[in-house]
Short mmCIF file of C-alpha atoms and ligand atoms in Angstrom, two decimals:
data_model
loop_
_atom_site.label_atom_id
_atom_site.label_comp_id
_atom_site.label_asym_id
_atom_site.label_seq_id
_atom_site.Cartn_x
_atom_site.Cartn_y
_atom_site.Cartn_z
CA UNK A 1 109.78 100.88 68.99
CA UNK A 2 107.14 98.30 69.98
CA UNK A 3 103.61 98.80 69.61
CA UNK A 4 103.11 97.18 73.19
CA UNK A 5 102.83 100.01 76.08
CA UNK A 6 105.23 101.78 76.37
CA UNK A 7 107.26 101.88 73.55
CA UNK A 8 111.08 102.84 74.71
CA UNK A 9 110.16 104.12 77.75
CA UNK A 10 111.68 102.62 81.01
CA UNK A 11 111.15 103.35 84.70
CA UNK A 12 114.21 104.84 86.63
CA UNK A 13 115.68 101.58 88.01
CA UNK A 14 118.16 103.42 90.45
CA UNK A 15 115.37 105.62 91.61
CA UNK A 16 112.93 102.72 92.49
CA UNK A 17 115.87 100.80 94.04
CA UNK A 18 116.88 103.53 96.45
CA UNK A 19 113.31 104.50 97.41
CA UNK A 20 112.75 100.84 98.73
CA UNK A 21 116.08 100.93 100.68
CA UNK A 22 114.36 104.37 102.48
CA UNK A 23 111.37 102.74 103.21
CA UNK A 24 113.10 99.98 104.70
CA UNK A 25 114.73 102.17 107.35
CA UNK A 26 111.64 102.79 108.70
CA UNK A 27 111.08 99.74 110.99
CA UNK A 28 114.40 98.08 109.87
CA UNK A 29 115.40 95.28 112.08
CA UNK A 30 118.65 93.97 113.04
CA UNK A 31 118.33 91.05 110.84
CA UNK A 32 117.61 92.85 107.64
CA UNK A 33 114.27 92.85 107.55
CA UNK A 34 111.30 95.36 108.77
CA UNK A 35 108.67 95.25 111.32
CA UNK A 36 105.92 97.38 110.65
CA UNK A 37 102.97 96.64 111.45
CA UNK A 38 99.91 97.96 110.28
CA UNK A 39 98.30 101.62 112.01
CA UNK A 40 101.13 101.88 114.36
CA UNK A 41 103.50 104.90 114.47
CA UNK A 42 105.95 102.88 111.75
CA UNK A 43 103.06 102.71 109.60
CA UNK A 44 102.29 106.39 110.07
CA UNK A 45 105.98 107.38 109.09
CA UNK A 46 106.08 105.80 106.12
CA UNK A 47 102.78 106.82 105.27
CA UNK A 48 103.80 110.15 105.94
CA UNK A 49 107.02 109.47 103.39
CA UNK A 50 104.97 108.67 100.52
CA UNK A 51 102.62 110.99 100.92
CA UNK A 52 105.54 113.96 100.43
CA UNK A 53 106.73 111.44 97.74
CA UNK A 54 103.93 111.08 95.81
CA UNK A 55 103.19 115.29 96.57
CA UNK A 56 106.55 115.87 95.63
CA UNK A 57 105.75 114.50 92.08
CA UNK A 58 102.65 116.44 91.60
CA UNK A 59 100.00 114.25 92.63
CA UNK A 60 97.01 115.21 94.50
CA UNK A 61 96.46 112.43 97.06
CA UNK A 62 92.92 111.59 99.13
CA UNK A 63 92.90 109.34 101.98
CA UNK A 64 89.50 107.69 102.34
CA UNK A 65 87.92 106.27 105.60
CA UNK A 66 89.84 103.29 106.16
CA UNK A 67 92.93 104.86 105.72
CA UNK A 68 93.83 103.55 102.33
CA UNK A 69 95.96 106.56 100.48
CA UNK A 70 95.41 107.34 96.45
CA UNK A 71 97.70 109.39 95.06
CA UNK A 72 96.37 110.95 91.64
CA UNK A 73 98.65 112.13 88.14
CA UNK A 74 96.05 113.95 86.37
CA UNK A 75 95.50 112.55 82.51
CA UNK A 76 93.69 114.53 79.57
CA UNK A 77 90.49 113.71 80.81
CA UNK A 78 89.48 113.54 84.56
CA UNK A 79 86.67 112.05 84.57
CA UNK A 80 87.45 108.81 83.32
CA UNK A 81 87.91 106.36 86.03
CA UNK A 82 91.73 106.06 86.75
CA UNK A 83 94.04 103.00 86.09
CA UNK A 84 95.63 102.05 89.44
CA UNK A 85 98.60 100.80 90.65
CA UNK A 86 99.43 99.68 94.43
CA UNK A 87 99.83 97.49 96.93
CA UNK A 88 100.77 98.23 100.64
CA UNK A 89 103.45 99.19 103.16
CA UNK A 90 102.20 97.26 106.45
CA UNK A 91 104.74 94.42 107.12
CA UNK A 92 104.76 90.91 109.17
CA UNK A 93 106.67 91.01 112.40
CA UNK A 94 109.53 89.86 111.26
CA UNK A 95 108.67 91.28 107.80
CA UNK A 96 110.89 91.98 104.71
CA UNK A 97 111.80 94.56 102.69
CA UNK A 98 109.61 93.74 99.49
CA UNK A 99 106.24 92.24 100.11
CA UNK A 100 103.99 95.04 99.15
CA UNK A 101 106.62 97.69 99.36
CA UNK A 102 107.65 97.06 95.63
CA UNK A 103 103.96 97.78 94.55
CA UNK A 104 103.39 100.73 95.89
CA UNK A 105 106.72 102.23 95.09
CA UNK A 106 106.46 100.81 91.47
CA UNK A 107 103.65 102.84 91.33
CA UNK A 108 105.44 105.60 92.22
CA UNK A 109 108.35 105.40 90.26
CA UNK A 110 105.74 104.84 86.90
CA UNK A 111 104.13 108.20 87.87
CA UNK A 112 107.47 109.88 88.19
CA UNK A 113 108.96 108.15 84.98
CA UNK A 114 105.97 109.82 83.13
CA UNK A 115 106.46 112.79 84.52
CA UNK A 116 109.62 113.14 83.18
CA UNK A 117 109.10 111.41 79.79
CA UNK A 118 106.26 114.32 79.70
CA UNK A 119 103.86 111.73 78.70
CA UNK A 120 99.93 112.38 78.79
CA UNK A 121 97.41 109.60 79.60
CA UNK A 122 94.01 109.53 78.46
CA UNK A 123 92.69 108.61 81.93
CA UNK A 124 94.40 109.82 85.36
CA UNK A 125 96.49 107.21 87.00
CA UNK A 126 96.69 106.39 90.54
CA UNK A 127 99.08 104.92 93.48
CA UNK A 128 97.41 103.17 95.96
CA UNK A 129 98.28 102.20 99.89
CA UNK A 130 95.69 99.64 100.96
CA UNK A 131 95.87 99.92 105.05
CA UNK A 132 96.38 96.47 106.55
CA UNK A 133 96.91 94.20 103.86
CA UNK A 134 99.02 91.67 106.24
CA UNK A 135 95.96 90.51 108.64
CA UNK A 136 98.37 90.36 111.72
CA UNK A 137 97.85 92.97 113.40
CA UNK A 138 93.92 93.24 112.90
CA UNK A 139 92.75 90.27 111.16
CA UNK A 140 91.47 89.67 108.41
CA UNK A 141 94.20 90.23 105.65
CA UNK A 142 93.59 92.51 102.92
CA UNK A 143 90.92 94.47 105.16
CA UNK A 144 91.17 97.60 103.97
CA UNK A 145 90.76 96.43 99.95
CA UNK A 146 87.84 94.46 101.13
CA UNK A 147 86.06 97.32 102.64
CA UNK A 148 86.60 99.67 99.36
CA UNK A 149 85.20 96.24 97.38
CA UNK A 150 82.20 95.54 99.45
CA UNK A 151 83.51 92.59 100.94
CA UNK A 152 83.09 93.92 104.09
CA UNK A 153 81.39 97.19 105.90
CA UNK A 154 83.62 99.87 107.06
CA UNK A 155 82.29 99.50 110.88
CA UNK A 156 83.51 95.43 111.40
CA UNK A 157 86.83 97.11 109.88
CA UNK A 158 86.98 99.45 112.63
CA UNK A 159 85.65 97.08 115.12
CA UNK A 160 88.53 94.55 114.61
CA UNK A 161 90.85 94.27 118.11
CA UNK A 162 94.29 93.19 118.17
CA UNK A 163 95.57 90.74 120.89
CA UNK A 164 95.92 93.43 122.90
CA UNK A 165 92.11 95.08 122.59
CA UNK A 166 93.26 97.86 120.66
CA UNK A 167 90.54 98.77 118.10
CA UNK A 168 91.70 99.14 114.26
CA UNK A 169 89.32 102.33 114.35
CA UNK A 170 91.01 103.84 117.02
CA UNK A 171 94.44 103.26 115.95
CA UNK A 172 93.40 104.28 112.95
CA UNK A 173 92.40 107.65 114.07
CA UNK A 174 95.50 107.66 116.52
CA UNK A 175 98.05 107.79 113.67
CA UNK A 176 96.06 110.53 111.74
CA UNK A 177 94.68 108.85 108.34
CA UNK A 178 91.01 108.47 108.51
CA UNK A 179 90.34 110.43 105.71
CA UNK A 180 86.66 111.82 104.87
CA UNK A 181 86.18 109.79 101.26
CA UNK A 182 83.96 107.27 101.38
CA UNK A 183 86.18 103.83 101.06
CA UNK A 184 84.97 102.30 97.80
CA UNK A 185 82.92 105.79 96.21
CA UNK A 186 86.13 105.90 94.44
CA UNK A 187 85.84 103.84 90.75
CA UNK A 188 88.98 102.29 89.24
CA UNK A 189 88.85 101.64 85.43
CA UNK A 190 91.74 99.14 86.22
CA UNK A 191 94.26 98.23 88.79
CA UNK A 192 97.29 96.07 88.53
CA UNK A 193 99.57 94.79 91.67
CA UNK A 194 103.33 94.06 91.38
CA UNK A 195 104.90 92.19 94.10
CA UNK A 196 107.41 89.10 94.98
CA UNK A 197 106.13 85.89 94.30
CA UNK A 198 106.72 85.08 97.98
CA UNK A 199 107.39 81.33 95.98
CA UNK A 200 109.84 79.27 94.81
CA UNK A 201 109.08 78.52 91.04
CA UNK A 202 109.95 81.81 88.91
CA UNK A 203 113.72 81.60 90.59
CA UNK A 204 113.39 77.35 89.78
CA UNK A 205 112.38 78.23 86.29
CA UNK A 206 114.88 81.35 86.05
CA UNK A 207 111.87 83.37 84.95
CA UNK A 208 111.98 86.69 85.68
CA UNK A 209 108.03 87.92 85.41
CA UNK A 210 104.95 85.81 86.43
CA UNK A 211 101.82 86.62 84.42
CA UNK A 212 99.68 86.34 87.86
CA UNK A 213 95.92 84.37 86.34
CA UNK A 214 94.64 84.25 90.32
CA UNK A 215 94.88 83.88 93.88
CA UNK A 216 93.74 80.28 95.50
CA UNK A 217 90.46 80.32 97.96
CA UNK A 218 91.56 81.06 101.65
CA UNK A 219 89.92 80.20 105.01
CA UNK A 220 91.28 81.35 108.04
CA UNK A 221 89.92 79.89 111.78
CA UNK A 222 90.39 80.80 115.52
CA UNK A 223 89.80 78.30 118.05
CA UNK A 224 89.81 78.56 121.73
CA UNK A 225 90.11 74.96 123.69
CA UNK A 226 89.34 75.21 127.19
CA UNK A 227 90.68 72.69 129.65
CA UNK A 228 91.82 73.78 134.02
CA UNK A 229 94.89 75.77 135.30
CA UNK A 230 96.45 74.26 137.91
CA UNK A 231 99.65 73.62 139.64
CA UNK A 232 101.77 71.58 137.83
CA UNK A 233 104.19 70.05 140.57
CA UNK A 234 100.91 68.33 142.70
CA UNK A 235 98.83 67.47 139.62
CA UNK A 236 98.98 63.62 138.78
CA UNK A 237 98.98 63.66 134.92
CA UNK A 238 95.86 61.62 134.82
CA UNK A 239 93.81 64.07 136.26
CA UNK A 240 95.05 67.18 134.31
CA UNK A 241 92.83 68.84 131.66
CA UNK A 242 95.94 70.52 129.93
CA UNK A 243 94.58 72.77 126.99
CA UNK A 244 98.33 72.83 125.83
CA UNK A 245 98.28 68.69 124.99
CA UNK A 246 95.02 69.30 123.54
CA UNK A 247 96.28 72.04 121.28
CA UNK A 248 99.49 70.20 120.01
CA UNK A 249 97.06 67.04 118.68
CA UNK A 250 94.75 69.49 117.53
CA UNK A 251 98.23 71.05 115.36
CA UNK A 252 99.05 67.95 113.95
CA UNK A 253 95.61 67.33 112.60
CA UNK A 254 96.01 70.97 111.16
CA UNK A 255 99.34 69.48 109.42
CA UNK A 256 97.25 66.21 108.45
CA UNK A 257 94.64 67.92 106.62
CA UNK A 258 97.00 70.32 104.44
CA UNK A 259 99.24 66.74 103.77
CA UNK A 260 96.24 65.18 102.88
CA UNK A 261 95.46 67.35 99.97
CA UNK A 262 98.83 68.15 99.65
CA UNK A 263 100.42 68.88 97.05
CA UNK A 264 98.03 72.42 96.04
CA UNK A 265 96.55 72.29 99.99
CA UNK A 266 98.42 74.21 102.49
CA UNK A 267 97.64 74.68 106.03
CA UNK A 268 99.00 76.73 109.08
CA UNK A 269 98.88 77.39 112.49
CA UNK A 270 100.52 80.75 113.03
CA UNK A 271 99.54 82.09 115.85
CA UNK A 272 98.92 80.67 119.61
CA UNK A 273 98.72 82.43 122.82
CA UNK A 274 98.89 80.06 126.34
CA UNK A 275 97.04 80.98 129.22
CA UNK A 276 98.18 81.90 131.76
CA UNK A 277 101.98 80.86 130.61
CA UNK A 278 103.37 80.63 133.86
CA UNK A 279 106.24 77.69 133.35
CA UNK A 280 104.31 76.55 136.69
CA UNK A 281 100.76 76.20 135.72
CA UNK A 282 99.28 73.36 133.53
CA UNK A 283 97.69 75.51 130.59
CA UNK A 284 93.93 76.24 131.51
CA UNK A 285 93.13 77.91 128.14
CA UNK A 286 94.60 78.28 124.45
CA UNK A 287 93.59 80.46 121.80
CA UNK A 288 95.31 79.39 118.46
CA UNK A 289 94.68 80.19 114.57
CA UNK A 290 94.37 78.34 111.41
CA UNK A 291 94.69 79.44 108.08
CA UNK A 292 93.90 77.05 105.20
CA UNK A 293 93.97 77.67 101.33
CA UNK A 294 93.96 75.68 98.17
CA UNK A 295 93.27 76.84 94.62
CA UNK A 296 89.80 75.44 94.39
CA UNK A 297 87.27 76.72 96.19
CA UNK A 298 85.55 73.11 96.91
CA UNK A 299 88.73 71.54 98.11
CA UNK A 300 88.92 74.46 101.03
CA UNK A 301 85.43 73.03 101.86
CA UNK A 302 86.51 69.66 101.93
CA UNK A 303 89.41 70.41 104.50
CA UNK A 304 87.57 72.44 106.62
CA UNK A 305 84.67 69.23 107.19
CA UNK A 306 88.05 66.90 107.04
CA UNK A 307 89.96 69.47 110.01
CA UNK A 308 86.59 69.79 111.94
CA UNK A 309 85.59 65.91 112.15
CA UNK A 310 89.86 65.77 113.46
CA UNK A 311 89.47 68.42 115.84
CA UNK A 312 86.69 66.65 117.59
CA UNK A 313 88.96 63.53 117.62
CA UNK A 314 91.61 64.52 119.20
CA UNK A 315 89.54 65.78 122.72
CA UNK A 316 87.03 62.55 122.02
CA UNK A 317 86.67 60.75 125.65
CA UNK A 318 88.31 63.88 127.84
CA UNK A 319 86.67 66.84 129.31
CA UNK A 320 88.81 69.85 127.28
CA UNK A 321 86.24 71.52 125.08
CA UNK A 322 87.31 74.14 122.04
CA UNK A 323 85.34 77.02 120.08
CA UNK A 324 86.06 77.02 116.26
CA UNK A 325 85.22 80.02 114.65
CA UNK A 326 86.06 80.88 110.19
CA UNK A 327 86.76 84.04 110.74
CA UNK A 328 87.43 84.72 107.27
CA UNK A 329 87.08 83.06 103.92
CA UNK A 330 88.20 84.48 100.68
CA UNK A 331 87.41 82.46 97.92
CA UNK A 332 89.59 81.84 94.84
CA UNK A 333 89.57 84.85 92.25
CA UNK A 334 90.77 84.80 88.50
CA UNK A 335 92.07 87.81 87.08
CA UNK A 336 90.64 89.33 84.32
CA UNK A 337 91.67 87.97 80.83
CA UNK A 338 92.27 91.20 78.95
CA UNK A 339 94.48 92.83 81.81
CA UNK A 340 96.45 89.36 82.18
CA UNK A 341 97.25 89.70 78.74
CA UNK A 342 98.31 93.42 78.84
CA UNK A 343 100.69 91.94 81.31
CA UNK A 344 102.08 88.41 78.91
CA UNK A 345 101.81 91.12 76.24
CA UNK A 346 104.23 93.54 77.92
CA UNK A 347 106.52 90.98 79.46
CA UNK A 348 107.14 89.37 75.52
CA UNK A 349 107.88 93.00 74.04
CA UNK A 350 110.49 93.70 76.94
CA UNK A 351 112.04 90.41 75.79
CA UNK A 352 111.77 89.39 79.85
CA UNK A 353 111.38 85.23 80.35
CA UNK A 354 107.78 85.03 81.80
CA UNK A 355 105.21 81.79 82.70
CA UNK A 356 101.47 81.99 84.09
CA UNK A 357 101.28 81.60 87.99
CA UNK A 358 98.62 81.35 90.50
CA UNK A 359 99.24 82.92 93.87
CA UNK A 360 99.64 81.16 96.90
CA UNK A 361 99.46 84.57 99.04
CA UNK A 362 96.40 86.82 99.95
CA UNK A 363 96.84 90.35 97.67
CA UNK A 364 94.65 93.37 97.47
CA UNK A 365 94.43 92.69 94.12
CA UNK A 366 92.01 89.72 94.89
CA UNK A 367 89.15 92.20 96.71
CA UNK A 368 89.68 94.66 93.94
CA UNK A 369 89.26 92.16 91.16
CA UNK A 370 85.56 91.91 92.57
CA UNK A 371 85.23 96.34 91.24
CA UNK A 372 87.41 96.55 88.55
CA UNK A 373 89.24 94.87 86.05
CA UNK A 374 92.46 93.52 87.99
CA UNK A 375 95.76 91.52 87.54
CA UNK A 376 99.22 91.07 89.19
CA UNK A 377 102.71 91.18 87.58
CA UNK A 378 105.40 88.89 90.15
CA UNK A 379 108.78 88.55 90.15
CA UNK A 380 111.28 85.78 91.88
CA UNK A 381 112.45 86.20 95.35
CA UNK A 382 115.44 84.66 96.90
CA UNK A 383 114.50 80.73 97.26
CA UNK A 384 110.50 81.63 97.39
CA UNK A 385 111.13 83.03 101.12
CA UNK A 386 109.04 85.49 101.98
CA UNK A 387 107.34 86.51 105.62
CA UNK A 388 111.09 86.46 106.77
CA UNK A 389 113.48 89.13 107.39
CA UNK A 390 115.96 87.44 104.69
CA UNK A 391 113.06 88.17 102.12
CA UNK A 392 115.53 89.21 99.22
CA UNK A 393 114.56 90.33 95.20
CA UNK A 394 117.20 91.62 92.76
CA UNK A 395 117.30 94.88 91.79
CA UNK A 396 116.91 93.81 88.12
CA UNK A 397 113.74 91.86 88.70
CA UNK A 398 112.54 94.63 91.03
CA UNK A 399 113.21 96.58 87.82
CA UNK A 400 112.02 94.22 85.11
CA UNK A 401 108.52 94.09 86.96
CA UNK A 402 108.33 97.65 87.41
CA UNK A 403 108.54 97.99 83.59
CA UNK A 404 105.86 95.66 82.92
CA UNK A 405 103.71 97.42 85.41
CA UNK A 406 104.12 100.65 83.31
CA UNK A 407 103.74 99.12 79.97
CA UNK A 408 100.67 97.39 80.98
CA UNK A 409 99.14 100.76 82.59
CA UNK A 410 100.17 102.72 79.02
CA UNK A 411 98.67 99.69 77.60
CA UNK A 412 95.25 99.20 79.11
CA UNK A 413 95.05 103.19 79.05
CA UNK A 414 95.27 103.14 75.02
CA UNK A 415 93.26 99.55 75.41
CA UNK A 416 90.21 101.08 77.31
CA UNK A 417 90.25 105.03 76.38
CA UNK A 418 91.74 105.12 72.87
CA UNK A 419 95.64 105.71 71.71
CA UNK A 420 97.86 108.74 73.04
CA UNK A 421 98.65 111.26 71.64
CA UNK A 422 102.70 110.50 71.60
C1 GLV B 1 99.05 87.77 103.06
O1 GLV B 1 100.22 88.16 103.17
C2 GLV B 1 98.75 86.35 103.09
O2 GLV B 1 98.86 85.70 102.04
O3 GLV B 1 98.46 85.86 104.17
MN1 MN B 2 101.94 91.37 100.25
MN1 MN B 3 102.52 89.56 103.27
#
């Protein structure tokens, strides 16, 4: 018996396993992987599933007004501010099977393993959806999380389009979860986050559990350049004002900046939409994005004055012009110590091979850290590859995290309220 958590008791590996391989059904694509993207009716359905799920094990669950679902296991005393657990269940397009799926459903399978160890908690625990984590559909990322955390109001949330006008406030009343709490009236005494490292250096260093300290500073851009249709067979190529040549410089300067604070810097173009892409018309217009992140806040800076001053360069002397527009900037966040070491703490006592990590992804956990004590648990995925339909975790990592997740919880429970009674 360890003193750490919780003691002998392990989540239901088989369980957890098999509830991720439902999930991925909905939305599965032919190359193993799932698109399902956020507020669409693949997003309702499994919304829908672990609703019943989380029902089905005697939760109560509220839906608040962005759509982000808590799902409630009563403790000995309800009005202490629960200890939360989540993630989300929006994918990429060409998603995979774990990224944010195993955080929710880890949460799930904790509440269930109580339930049938019969254990009490001091405080009430909670399973959290957060709606549109991913940022493709609407962007930004981690929207919803930001609203309940004050990063943002609840009406930009609802006034953010996709690239096809749709608003997320209408979708989100389409598929049937705008709920009536207020997003954020809802106090969490903690909240922890498993999920893949979406990295390569827990598999490199055969580790099987990263003690997650932070998540680096992220900007993220959208720039229109403007140039002139026109036809492209009677055109001389010195009197074209192609946005599309424009555009590709401008993408290599993207790559330039990231590889010149490389190695920590990264930098992305992800998306870019052509207008009018017609194989016969020089390209008149381009709308592209950028996403930029680094660990320290004041190197972000530095590459967004470094990207800017190379944008302007590469349409110096011509007659295209471009818009460039930070949509979004989430500075870096560092987990609280004492629930970072609930985490090391659990990972030693299950014997499990662990190291400290910063994340190189966007989480939920980095809006709630800003209302509540917060940290993240990781574990490896196949070659760090993640954002791909290959995305692949082992069932005994999947596992090993889920355990740490529930001896933290028991952990910071005891650590904030006061022991249990078994
Ligand atoms: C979220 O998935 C991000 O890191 O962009
Ligand atoms: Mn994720
Ligand atoms: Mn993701």
């Amino acid at each position: 018996m360890t003193s750490v958590g919780a003691g002998n008791l392990r989540i239901d590996a088989d369980r957890l396993w098999a509830s991720i391989m439902e999930t991925a059904a909905i939305g599965a694509t032919e190359k193993g992987g799932i698109k399902r993207l956020t507020l669409t009716d693949l997003d309702r359905e499994v919304r829908n599933w672990f609703v019943a799920r989380c029902e089905n094990a005697g939760c109560s669950v509220s839906i608040d007004t962005l759509g982000n679902i808590s799902a409630r296991r009563p403790g000995r005393d309800n009005s202490l501010p629960p200890i939360a657990m989540g993630s989300h269940l929006d994918t990429q397009p060409t998603g995979g099977k774990f990224d944010g799926v195993i955080g929710v459903l880890s949460g799930l399978e904790v509440l269930r393993s109580l339930n049938d160890a019969g254990v009490e908690t001091n405080a009430p625990l909670e399973v959290i959806n957060w709606t549109n984590e991913e940022g493709s559909r609407f962007a930004p990322a981690m929207l919803s999380s930001g609203v309940f955390a004050g990063a943002f109001t609840p009406d930009y949330a609802y006034d953010r389009e996709d690239r096809e006008g749709k608003r997320f406030g209408d979708e989100l009343i389409r598929i049937g979860y705008k709920g009536d709490e207020p997003c954020g009236a809802r106090k969490l005494g903690a909240f922890f986050e498993l999920h893949i490292e979406q990295g390569p250096i827990l598999e490199a260093e055969e580790r099987t559990i990263g003690i997650v300290t932070g998540v680096q500073g992220m900007r993220w851009y959208e720039v229109t350049v403007t140039g002139m249709d026109c036809h492209a067979g009677s055109t001389p190529m010195h009197l074209r004002q192609d946005a599309l040549v424009a555009t590709a410089r401008m993408i290599a300067a993207v790559q330039s900046v990231g590889l010149a604070h490389a190695p920590d810097a990264v930098a992305t173009v992800g998306l870019i939409e052509a207008r009018p892409n017609s194989r016969n018309v020089i390209p008149g217009e381009v709308f592209f994005s950028i996403d930029l992140r680094h660990p320290q806040d004041t190197v972000v800076a530095a590459m967004e004055a470094d990207l800017r001053h190379a944008l302007d360069e590469t349409v110096a002397g011509t007659r295209i012009t471009f818009t460039f527009d930070r949509i979004w900037d989430s500075p870096a966040v560092h987990f609280d110590e004492a629930c970072v070491s609930s985490v090391a703490a659990a990972s030693e006592a299950l014997g499990y091979s662990s190291r400290r990590i910063t994340s190189g992804a966007g989480h939920d956990a980095a809006y709630i850290a800003r209302v509540a004590p917060t940290t993240m648990i990781f574990v490896p995925c196949e070659k760090g590859i993640s954002h791909n339909e290959l995305e692949k975790a082992e069932p005994g990592d999947v596992a090993a995290g889920a355990n740490v997740l529930l001896a933290a919880v028991l952990d910071t429970d005891a650590r904030l309220y006061g022991p249990r009674d078994r």
